[in-house]
Amino acid sequence: DGLSSIVYTYDAYANRSTETYLDRQGNPVTGRNGYAGIAYTYDKRRRKTSQTYMGEDGQVVSGLSGYSMESYTYNIKNQMIRLAYHDPQGNAIAMNEGYAVIEYEYDDFERKIRERYLNTEDEAVACADGYASKAYQYDRYGYVAVESYYDVSGNPVACADGYASIRRENDV
C-alpha cells in the first residue's frame, strides 16, 4: 500500500528516539530510502551520537546509500568533527559516494574551515565529486569568501562542477 504515516518516539529529554514508517494498516513499511525506520542514540550532552536504519522486522538494514548506521563525534565546543558510516555489524563501510568518514575542522571563531573524506582505514580518498578535501576561507564579515578543493595528496583539483576554487564577494 505504501507509506501512510510516520510515528516518532522521544526519550526523557525530548530527543527523537525512533522514527517508524507505517502503511495504512499500521504495519512498518519500507520507504523510498530502503528502510522502514530509524533509531537514534544520544550522549550525556544530548548530542546525537548515532542513527541506525531499521527494516520492517526491526532488524538493522542498509539503506539505498549503502550503509546501515551513521555515527557522530564532537569536540569540546559541541561541533561535529567526525561523521562515520557503518555496516549492520558496526564496521566502517564506504558509502555509495566512495568514502567512509567525513572529518570536519574549525577555526577559533567556530567556523568550519575544512572537510576531509576518508576511507575505512582513515586514509584520504576522493568523494564522488572528485576531491578528497574541501577548505573554506572567510571574509571579515564571516561569510565564506573562498571554497577550494584538493586531491588525496593535498594538491588543488577540479570538483565535479569543473573548478578547483571559487571566490565569492559578499556585499554587506
XYZ file of C-alpha atoms in Angstrom:
172
model
C 0.000 0.000 0.000
C 2.932 2.344 0.625
C 3.780 4.879 3.261
C 0.793 6.306 5.090
C 2.218 7.787 8.298
C 5.343 8.289 10.343
C 5.412 7.611 14.081
C 8.039 9.262 16.291
C 9.057 8.344 19.831
C 11.109 10.520 22.176
C 13.336 9.967 25.189
C 13.004 11.695 28.570
C 14.974 14.691 27.226
C 12.705 15.180 24.191
C 15.293 13.731 21.802
C 13.790 11.708 18.980
C 14.458 8.025 19.769
C 12.789 6.347 16.822
C 11.088 7.132 13.560
C 8.915 4.397 12.035
C 7.201 4.414 8.633
C 3.771 2.761 8.584
C 1.279 1.672 5.938
C -2.481 2.275 6.243
C -2.886 -0.832 8.410
C -0.261 0.435 10.877
C 2.439 -2.032 9.827
C 6.055 -0.969 9.249
C 6.742 -0.331 5.568
C 9.971 0.310 3.695
C 10.212 3.864 2.395
C 11.932 5.289 -0.691
C 15.350 5.220 1.027
C 15.295 1.448 1.610
C 14.449 1.294 5.338
C 11.316 1.254 7.490
C 12.595 3.290 10.419
C 15.465 4.971 12.186
C 16.749 4.532 15.749
C 18.728 7.393 17.324
C 21.173 7.485 20.256
C 22.487 10.458 22.227
C 25.293 11.196 24.655
C 25.033 12.817 28.109
C 25.149 16.243 26.484
C 22.099 15.301 24.376
C 24.095 15.311 21.152
C 23.076 12.737 18.571
C 25.772 10.040 18.512
C 24.229 7.637 16.006
C 21.339 6.909 13.732
C 20.660 3.360 12.620
C 18.376 2.274 9.782
C 15.846 -0.433 10.543
C 13.898 -2.855 8.348
C 10.225 -3.769 8.605
C 11.177 -6.590 11.008
C 13.048 -4.194 13.344
C 16.467 -5.509 12.302
C 19.318 -3.297 11.107
C 19.367 -2.856 7.306
C 21.419 -0.967 4.756
C 19.632 1.898 3.072
C 19.960 2.799 -0.580
C 23.116 4.825 0.175
C 24.919 1.581 1.077
C 25.292 1.899 4.862
C 23.269 0.975 7.967
C 24.413 3.448 10.576
C 25.891 6.913 10.924
C 27.959 7.785 13.996
C 28.902 11.280 15.131
C 31.837 12.566 17.197
C 32.022 16.069 18.678
C 34.692 18.375 20.051
C 34.542 20.223 23.377
C 32.647 23.079 21.652
C 29.869 20.681 20.549
C 30.903 20.869 16.905
C 30.689 17.664 14.905
C 34.258 16.682 13.991
C 33.593 13.229 12.542
C 30.768 11.549 10.671
C 31.336 7.843 10.016
C 29.300 5.260 8.097
C 28.904 1.633 9.215
C 27.575 -1.724 8.031
C 24.966 -3.739 10.014
C 27.716 -5.168 12.266
C 29.052 -1.694 13.109
C 32.171 -1.916 10.917
C 33.297 1.096 8.896
C 31.975 0.949 5.336
C 32.358 3.172 2.303
C 29.001 4.547 1.263
C 27.926 4.919 -2.364
C 29.706 8.282 -2.601
C 33.052 6.488 -2.106
C 34.059 7.457 1.443
C 33.507 6.011 4.919
C 34.224 9.086 7.049
C 33.998 12.860 6.853
C 36.165 14.818 9.274
C 35.491 18.492 9.994
C 37.926 21.126 11.227
C 37.029 24.544 12.698
C 38.860 27.791 13.332
C 38.985 29.792 16.576
C 35.765 31.560 15.533
C 33.982 28.169 15.354
C 33.652 28.335 11.567
C 34.142 25.194 9.511
C 37.434 25.535 7.623
C 37.938 22.023 6.237
C 36.132 18.807 5.328
C 38.201 15.696 4.695
C 36.922 12.479 3.129
C 38.455 9.219 4.361
C 38.218 5.515 3.555
C 37.691 2.696 6.078
C 41.394 2.898 7.041
C 41.161 6.660 7.774
C 43.180 7.473 4.645
C 42.277 10.321 2.295
C 40.002 9.267 -0.551
C 38.247 11.191 -3.304
C 34.485 11.539 -2.997
C 32.174 11.083 -5.991
C 32.641 14.766 -6.894
C 36.381 14.168 -7.418
C 38.022 15.765 -4.377
C 39.349 14.438 -1.050
C 39.021 17.640 0.946
C 37.334 20.993 0.799
C 38.655 24.138 2.511
C 36.844 27.357 3.391
C 38.205 30.867 3.872
C 36.087 33.645 5.324
C 35.889 37.376 4.760
C 35.962 39.904 7.591
C 32.171 39.632 7.940
C 32.249 35.879 8.490
C 30.922 34.861 5.069
C 32.587 32.139 3.009
C 34.856 34.038 0.605
C 36.829 31.139 -0.917
C 35.974 27.468 -1.271
C 38.827 25.266 -2.528
C 39.071 21.577 -3.447
C 42.068 19.234 -3.024
C 43.066 15.711 -4.062
C 44.335 12.965 -1.732
C 47.861 14.472 -1.790
C 46.648 17.969 -0.897
C 47.013 19.409 -4.400
C 44.278 21.596 -5.932
C 41.844 19.560 -8.013
C 38.729 20.421 -10.001
C 35.432 19.368 -8.447
C 32.595 17.859 -10.494
C 31.474 21.376 -11.456
C 34.842 21.974 -13.152
C 36.684 24.350 -10.827
C 39.305 23.901 -8.083
C 38.400 27.051 -6.210
C 35.563 29.519 -6.159
C 35.767 33.041 -4.806
C 32.691 34.875 -3.559
C 32.275 38.565 -2.923
C 29.656 39.461 -0.379
C 28.025 42.877 -0.228
C 27.332 43.807 3.356
